[in-house]
Amino acid sequence: LSFKRHDLIDSKAEAAKEYDIVICNNVLQHFPEHTRELILVNILENLQDRGTLALETDHLFFNSEEEEKWLAPYYKWKKHLKKFGLKQATIKNSRTLWGSNVVFRYEKNRNKFKDGTYRIRNEKLEKKR
């Protein structure tokens, strides 16, 4: 088992590596949507096909209106992860392994952005023509 620190926005640092699992707990909600999408594409470039991505679970309640305003759009964004080839999975004893994370399986052939021909345009990730 080895842990690596990585610049989430720069995928070049570990581009030659593929990992079995990536744990990204309480990180992505700190970025605007278009940056989250770019980060997610970069993470998936380094995740093996049928690899696992662990993200935090959604809050069941919010501590304040400010927190709800901040996190609610992120949770809405998370519901669209299938366009990246991610499908929520159930892994036996996942609570024991990763605390309170939601686990996704990655399927490269279902990732619309897998070939690296993506770009940020008008603050959205889209495929280049």
Coordinates of N, CA, C and O in Angstrom, one line a residue:
L1 N 0.9 -1.2 0.0 CA 0.0 0.0 0.0 C 0.9 1.2 0.0 O 1.8 1.3 0.8
S2 N 0.6 2.1 -0.9 CA 1.4 3.4 -0.9 C 0.4 4.5 -1.2 O -0.6 4.4 -1.9
F3 N 0.7 5.6 -0.6 CA -0.1 6.8 -0.7 C 0.7 7.9 -1.5 O 1.9 8.0 -1.3
K4 N 0.1 8.6 -2.4 CA 0.7 9.6 -3.2 C 0.0 10.9 -3.0 O -1.2 11.0 -3.0
R5 N 0.8 12.0 -2.9 CA 0.2 13.3 -2.9 C 0.3 13.8 -4.3 O 1.3 13.5 -5.0
H6 N -0.7 14.5 -4.8 CA -0.8 14.8 -6.2 C -1.5 16.2 -6.4 O -2.5 16.5 -5.7
D7 N -1.1 16.9 -7.4 CA -1.7 18.2 -7.8 C -3.0 17.8 -8.6 O -2.9 17.3 -9.7
L8 N -4.1 18.0 -8.0 CA -5.4 17.6 -8.6 C -5.7 18.2 -10.0 O -6.3 17.6 -10.8
I9 N -5.2 19.4 -10.2 CA -5.5 20.1 -11.4 C -4.5 19.8 -12.5 O -4.8 19.8 -13.7
D10 N -3.3 19.4 -12.2 CA -2.3 19.0 -13.1 C -2.2 17.5 -13.3 O -1.5 16.9 -12.4
S11 N -2.7 17.0 -14.3 CA -2.7 15.5 -14.5 C -1.4 15.0 -14.9 O -1.2 13.8 -14.9
K12 N -0.5 15.8 -15.4 CA 0.7 15.3 -16.0 C 1.7 14.7 -14.9 O 2.5 13.9 -15.3
A13 N 1.6 15.1 -13.7 CA 2.5 14.6 -12.7 C 2.5 13.1 -12.5 O 3.6 12.5 -12.3
E14 N 1.4 12.4 -12.6 CA 1.4 11.0 -12.5 C 0.7 10.3 -13.7 O 0.1 9.3 -13.6
A15 N 0.8 10.9 -14.8 CA 0.1 10.5 -16.0 C 0.4 9.0 -16.4 O -0.4 8.3 -17.0
A16 N 1.6 8.6 -16.1 CA 2.0 7.2 -16.5 C 1.5 6.2 -15.5 O 1.6 5.0 -15.8
K17 N 1.0 6.6 -14.4 CA 0.6 5.7 -13.3 C -0.9 5.4 -13.4 O -1.7 6.2 -13.9
E18 N -1.3 4.2 -13.0 CA -2.7 3.9 -12.9 C -2.9 3.2 -11.5 O -2.2 2.3 -11.1
Y19 N -3.9 3.7 -10.8 CA -4.1 3.2 -9.4 C -5.4 2.4 -9.3 O -6.3 2.6 -10.1
D20 N -5.4 1.5 -8.3 CA -6.6 0.7 -8.1 C -7.7 1.5 -7.4 O -8.9 1.2 -7.6
I21 N -7.3 2.4 -6.5 CA -8.3 3.2 -5.8 C -7.8 4.6 -5.6 O -6.6 4.8 -5.4
V22 N -8.7 5.5 -5.6 CA -8.4 6.9 -5.3 C -9.4 7.3 -4.3 O -10.6 7.2 -4.5
I23 N -9.0 7.9 -3.2 CA -9.8 8.4 -2.1 C -9.7 9.9 -2.1 O -8.7 10.5 -2.0
C24 N -10.9 10.5 -2.4 CA -10.9 12.0 -2.5 C -12.0 12.5 -1.6 O -13.2 12.7 -2.0
N25 N -11.7 12.5 -0.3 CA -12.8 12.8 0.7 C -12.8 14.3 1.1 O -11.8 14.8 1.5
N26 N -14.0 14.9 0.9 CA -14.2 16.3 1.2 C -13.2 17.2 0.6 O -12.6 18.1 1.2
V27 N -13.0 17.1 -0.7 CA -12.1 17.9 -1.5 C -12.8 18.7 -2.6 O -12.7 19.9 -2.7
L28 N -13.5 17.9 -3.4 CA -14.0 18.5 -4.7 C -15.0 19.6 -4.4 O -15.2 20.5 -5.2
Q29 N -15.7 19.6 -3.3 CA -16.8 20.7 -3.1 C -16.1 22.0 -2.9 O -16.8 23.0 -2.9
H30 N -14.8 22.1 -2.7 CA -14.1 23.4 -2.5 C -13.8 24.1 -3.8 O -13.3 25.2 -3.8
F31 N -14.1 23.5 -5.0 CA -13.8 24.0 -6.3 C -15.1 24.4 -7.0 O -16.1 23.7 -6.8
P32 N -15.1 25.3 -7.9 CA -16.2 25.6 -8.8 C -16.5 24.4 -9.7 O -15.6 23.6 -10.0
E33 N -17.7 24.3 -10.2 CA -18.1 23.1 -11.0 C -17.1 22.8 -12.1 O -16.7 21.6 -12.3
H34 N -16.8 23.8 -12.9 CA -15.9 23.5 -14.1 C -14.6 23.0 -13.7 O -14.0 22.1 -14.3
T35 N -14.1 23.4 -12.5 CA -12.8 23.0 -12.1 C -12.9 21.6 -11.5 O -12.0 20.7 -11.7
R36 N -14.0 21.3 -10.8 CA -14.3 19.9 -10.3 C -14.3 18.9 -11.4 O -13.7 17.8 -11.3
E37 N -14.9 19.3 -12.5 CA -15.0 18.4 -13.6 C -13.6 18.1 -14.2 O -13.3 17.0 -14.5
L38 N -12.8 19.1 -14.3 CA -11.4 19.0 -14.8 C -10.6 18.1 -13.9 O -9.9 17.2 -14.3
I39 N -10.8 18.3 -12.6 CA -10.1 17.5 -11.6 C -10.5 16.1 -11.7 O -9.7 15.2 -11.7
L40 N -11.8 15.8 -11.8 CA -12.3 14.5 -11.9 C -11.8 13.8 -13.2 O -11.3 12.6 -13.1
V41 N -11.7 14.5 -14.3 CA -11.1 13.9 -15.5 C -9.7 13.5 -15.3 O -9.2 12.4 -15.6
N42 N -8.9 14.4 -14.6 CA -7.5 14.1 -14.3 C -7.4 12.9 -13.4 O -6.5 12.1 -13.6
I43 N -8.2 12.8 -12.4 CA -8.2 11.7 -11.5 C -8.4 10.4 -12.2 O -7.7 9.4 -12.1
L44 N -9.4 10.4 -13.1 CA -9.8 9.2 -13.8 C -8.7 8.8 -14.8 O -8.6 7.6 -15.2
E45 N -7.9 9.7 -15.3 CA -6.8 9.4 -16.2 C -5.8 8.5 -15.5 O -5.1 7.8 -16.1
N46 N -5.8 8.5 -14.2 CA -4.8 7.8 -13.4 C -5.5 6.6 -12.6 O -4.8 5.9 -11.8
L47 N -6.8 6.4 -12.9 CA -7.5 5.3 -12.2 C -7.7 4.1 -13.2 O -8.0 4.3 -14.4
Q48 N -7.3 2.9 -12.7 CA -7.5 1.7 -13.6 C -8.9 1.5 -14.0 O -9.9 1.9 -13.2
D49 N -9.1 0.9 -15.1 CA -10.5 0.5 -15.5 C -11.0 -0.5 -14.5 O -10.2 -1.4 -14.0
R50 N -12.2 -0.3 -14.0 CA -12.8 -1.1 -12.9 C -12.2 -0.7 -11.6 O -12.4 -1.4 -10.6
G51 N -11.5 0.4 -11.6 CA -10.9 0.9 -10.3 C -12.0 1.5 -9.5 O -13.1 1.7 -9.9
T52 N -11.6 2.0 -8.3 CA -12.5 2.5 -7.3 C -12.2 3.9 -6.9 O -11.1 4.3 -6.7
L53 N -13.2 4.8 -6.9 CA -13.1 6.1 -6.5 C -14.0 6.3 -5.2 O -15.2 6.0 -5.3
A54 N -13.4 6.7 -4.1 CA -14.2 6.9 -2.9 C -14.4 8.4 -2.7 O -13.4 9.1 -2.6
L55 N -15.6 8.9 -2.6 CA -15.9 10.3 -2.2 C -16.7 10.3 -1.0 O -17.3 9.3 -0.5
E56 N -16.8 11.4 -0.4 CA -17.6 11.6 0.9 C -19.1 11.4 0.6 O -19.5 11.5 -0.5
T57 N -19.8 11.0 1.7 CA -21.2 10.8 1.6 C -21.8 12.2 1.6 O -21.2 13.2 2.1
D58 N -23.1 12.3 1.1 CA -23.8 13.6 1.2 C -24.2 13.8 2.7 O -24.5 12.8 3.4
H59 N -24.3 15.1 3.0 CA -24.8 15.4 4.4 C -26.3 15.0 4.5 O -27.0 15.3 3.5
L60 N -26.7 14.5 5.6 CA -28.1 14.3 5.8 C -28.8 15.6 6.4 O -30.0 15.8 6.2
F61 N -28.0 16.4 7.0 CA -28.5 17.7 7.5 C -27.4 18.7 7.4 O -26.2 18.3 7.3
F62 N -27.7 20.0 7.4 CA -26.7 21.0 7.3 C -26.7 21.8 8.6 O -27.7 21.9 9.3
N63 N -25.5 22.3 9.0 CA -25.3 23.0 10.2 C -25.8 24.4 10.2 O -26.1 25.0 11.2
S64 N -25.9 24.9 8.9 CA -26.4 26.3 8.8 C -26.9 26.5 7.4 O -26.7 25.7 6.5
E65 N -27.6 27.6 7.1 CA -28.0 27.9 5.8 C -26.8 28.2 4.8 O -26.9 27.8 3.7
E66 N -25.8 28.8 5.4 CA -24.6 29.0 4.6 C -24.0 27.7 4.1 O -23.6 27.6 2.9
E67 N -23.9 26.7 5.0 CA -23.3 25.4 4.6 C -24.2 24.7 3.6 O -23.7 24.2 2.6
E68 N -25.5 24.9 3.7 CA -26.4 24.3 2.7 C -26.3 24.9 1.4 O -26.3 24.3 0.3
K69 N -26.2 26.3 1.4 CA -26.0 27.0 0.1 C -24.7 26.6 -0.6 O -24.6 26.5 -1.8
W70 N -23.7 26.3 0.2 CA -22.4 26.0 -0.3 C -22.4 24.5 -0.9 O -21.8 24.2 -1.9
L71 N -23.0 23.6 -0.1 CA -22.9 22.2 -0.4 C -24.0 21.6 -1.3 O -23.7 20.7 -2.1
A72 N -25.2 22.2 -1.3 CA -26.3 21.7 -2.1 C -26.0 21.6 -3.6 O -26.2 20.5 -4.2
P73 N -25.4 22.6 -4.2 CA -25.0 22.5 -5.6 C -24.0 21.4 -5.9 O -24.0 20.7 -6.9
Y74 N -23.1 21.2 -4.9 CA -22.1 20.1 -5.1 C -22.8 18.7 -5.1 O -22.5 17.9 -5.9
Y75 N -23.7 18.5 -4.2 CA -24.4 17.2 -4.1 C -25.2 17.0 -5.4 O -25.3 15.9 -5.9
K76 N -25.8 18.1 -5.9 CA -26.5 18.0 -7.2 C -25.6 17.5 -8.3 O -25.9 16.7 -9.2
W77 N -24.4 18.1 -8.4 CA -23.3 17.8 -9.4 C -22.9 16.3 -9.3 O -22.7 15.7 -10.3
K78 N -22.8 15.8 -8.0 CA -22.3 14.4 -7.8 C -23.3 13.4 -8.5 O -22.9 12.3 -8.8
K79 N -24.6 13.8 -8.6 CA -25.6 12.9 -9.2 C -25.3 12.6 -10.7 O -25.9 11.7 -11.2
H80 N -24.4 13.4 -11.3 CA -24.2 13.3 -12.7 C -22.8 12.6 -13.0 O -22.3 12.8 -14.1
L81 N -22.3 11.9 -12.1 CA -21.0 11.3 -12.3 C -20.9 10.2 -13.3 O -19.9 9.8 -13.8
K82 N -22.1 9.7 -13.7 CA -22.1 8.6 -14.7 C -21.5 9.0 -16.0 O -21.0 8.2 -16.8
K83 N -21.6 10.3 -16.4 CA -21.0 10.8 -17.6 C -19.5 10.6 -17.7 O -18.9 10.6 -18.7
F84 N -18.9 10.4 -16.5 CA -17.5 10.2 -16.4 C -17.1 8.7 -16.3 O -16.0 8.4 -16.1
G85 N -18.1 7.9 -16.4 CA -17.9 6.4 -16.4 C -17.9 5.9 -15.0 O -17.4 4.8 -14.7
L86 N -18.5 6.6 -14.0 CA -18.6 6.2 -12.6 C -20.0 5.7 -12.3 O -21.0 6.3 -12.6
K87 N -20.0 4.6 -11.6 CA -21.3 4.0 -11.2 C -21.1 3.7 -9.7 O -20.2 3.0 -9.3
Q88 N -22.1 4.1 -8.9 CA -22.0 3.9 -7.5 C -22.1 2.4 -7.2 O -22.8 1.7 -7.9
A89 N -21.2 1.9 -6.3 CA -21.1 0.5 -6.1 C -21.2 0.2 -4.6 O -21.0 1.1 -3.7
T90 N -21.6 -1.0 -4.3 CA -21.7 -1.4 -2.9 C -20.5 -2.4 -2.7 O -20.3 -3.3 -3.4
I91 N -19.7 -2.0 -1.7 CA -18.5 -2.9 -1.4 C -18.7 -3.4 0.0 O -18.9 -2.6 0.9
K92 N -18.7 -4.7 0.2 CA -18.9 -5.2 1.5 C -17.9 -4.6 2.5 O -16.7 -4.5 2.2
N93 N -18.4 -4.2 3.6 CA -17.6 -3.5 4.7 C -17.0 -2.2 4.3 O -16.0 -1.9 4.9
S94 N -17.5 -1.5 3.3 CA -16.9 -0.3 2.9 C -16.9 0.8 4.0 O -16.0 1.6 4.0
R95 N -17.8 0.7 4.9 CA -17.8 1.7 6.0 C -16.6 1.4 6.9 O -15.9 2.4 7.3
T96 N -16.2 0.2 7.1 CA -15.1 -0.1 7.8 C -13.8 0.3 7.1 O -12.9 0.8 7.7
L97 N -13.7 0.1 5.8 CA -12.5 0.4 5.1 C -12.3 1.9 4.9 O -11.2 2.4 5.0
W98 N -13.3 2.7 4.6 CA -13.1 4.1 4.2 C -14.0 5.0 5.0 O -14.2 6.2 4.6
G99 N -14.5 4.7 6.2 CA -15.3 5.6 6.9 C -16.6 5.8 6.2 O -17.3 4.9 5.7
S100 N -17.1 7.1 6.1 CA -18.4 7.4 5.6 C -18.2 7.9 4.1 O -18.6 9.0 3.8
N101 N -17.7 7.0 3.3 CA -17.5 7.4 1.9 C -18.5 6.7 1.0 O -19.0 5.6 1.3
V102 N -18.8 7.3 -0.2 CA -19.6 6.6 -1.2 C -18.5 6.1 -2.2 O -17.6 6.8 -2.6
V103 N -18.7 4.9 -2.6 CA -17.7 4.2 -3.5 C -18.3 4.1 -4.9 O -19.4 3.7 -5.1
F104 N -17.5 4.4 -5.9 CA -17.8 4.3 -7.3 C -16.9 3.4 -8.0 O -15.7 3.4 -7.7
R105 N -17.4 2.6 -8.9 CA -16.6 1.8 -9.8 C -16.4 2.6 -11.1 O -17.4 3.3 -11.6
Y106 N -15.2 2.6 -11.7 CA -14.9 3.3 -12.9 C -14.9 2.4 -14.1 O -14.2 1.3 -14.0
E107 N -15.6 2.7 -15.1 CA -15.5 2.0 -16.4 C -15.1 2.9 -17.5 O -15.8 3.8 -17.9
K108 N -13.8 2.8 -17.9 CA -13.3 3.7 -18.9 C -14.1 3.8 -20.2 O -14.2 4.9 -20.7
N109 N -14.7 2.7 -20.6 CA -15.4 2.8 -21.9 C -16.7 3.6 -21.8 O -17.4 3.9 -22.8
R110 N -17.1 3.9 -20.6 CA -18.3 4.7 -20.3 C -18.0 6.2 -20.0 O -18.9 7.0 -19.8
N111 N -16.7 6.5 -20.0 CA -16.3 7.9 -19.7 C -16.2 8.7 -21.0 O -15.4 8.4 -21.9
K112 N -17.1 9.7 -21.1 CA -17.2 10.5 -22.3 C -15.9 11.3 -22.5 O -15.7 11.9 -23.6
F113 N -15.1 11.5 -21.5 CA -13.9 12.4 -21.6 C -12.6 11.6 -21.6 O -11.6 12.1 -21.3
K114 N -12.7 10.3 -21.8 CA -11.5 9.4 -21.6 C -10.4 9.6 -22.6 O -9.2 9.3 -22.3
D115 N -10.6 10.2 -23.8 CA -9.6 10.3 -24.8 C -8.7 11.6 -24.7 O -7.9 11.8 -25.5
G116 N -9.0 12.4 -23.7 CA -8.2 13.6 -23.5 C -8.5 14.7 -24.4 O -7.9 15.7 -24.4
T117 N -9.6 14.6 -25.1 CA -10.0 15.7 -26.0 C -11.1 16.5 -25.4 O -12.2 16.7 -26.0
Y118 N -10.9 17.0 -24.2 CA -11.8 17.8 -23.5 C -11.2 19.2 -23.3 O -10.0 19.4 -23.4
R119 N -12.1 20.1 -23.0 CA -11.6 21.5 -22.7 C -12.7 22.2 -21.8 O -13.8 21.7 -21.7
I120 N -12.2 23.3 -21.2 CA -13.1 24.1 -20.4 C -13.6 25.2 -21.3 O -12.8 25.9 -21.9
R121 N -14.9 25.3 -21.5 CA -15.4 26.4 -22.3 C -16.7 26.9 -21.7 O -17.6 26.2 -21.3
N122 N -16.7 28.2 -21.5 CA -17.9 28.9 -20.8 C -18.1 28.2 -19.4 O -19.2 27.9 -19.1
E123 N -17.0 27.9 -18.7 CA -17.0 27.4 -17.4 C -17.6 26.0 -17.4 O -18.2 25.5 -16.4
K124 N -17.6 25.2 -18.5 CA -18.1 23.9 -18.6 C -17.1 23.0 -19.3 O -16.4 23.4 -20.2
L125 N -17.0 21.7 -18.8 CA -16.1 20.8 -19.5 C -16.9 20.2 -20.7 O -18.0 19.8 -20.6
E126 N -16.2 20.3 -21.9 CA -16.9 19.7 -23.1 C -15.8 19.1 -23.9 O -14.6 19.4 -23.8
K127 N -16.3 18.2 -24.8 CA -15.4 17.5 -25.7 C -15.0 18.5 -26.9 O -15.9 19.2 -27.4
K128 N -13.8 18.4 -27.3 CA -13.3 19.2 -28.4 C -13.8 18.6 -29.7 O -14.0 17.4 -29.8
R129 N -14.0 19.4 -30.7 CA -14.5 18.9 -32.0 C -13.4 18.6 -32.9 O -12.3 19.0 -32.8

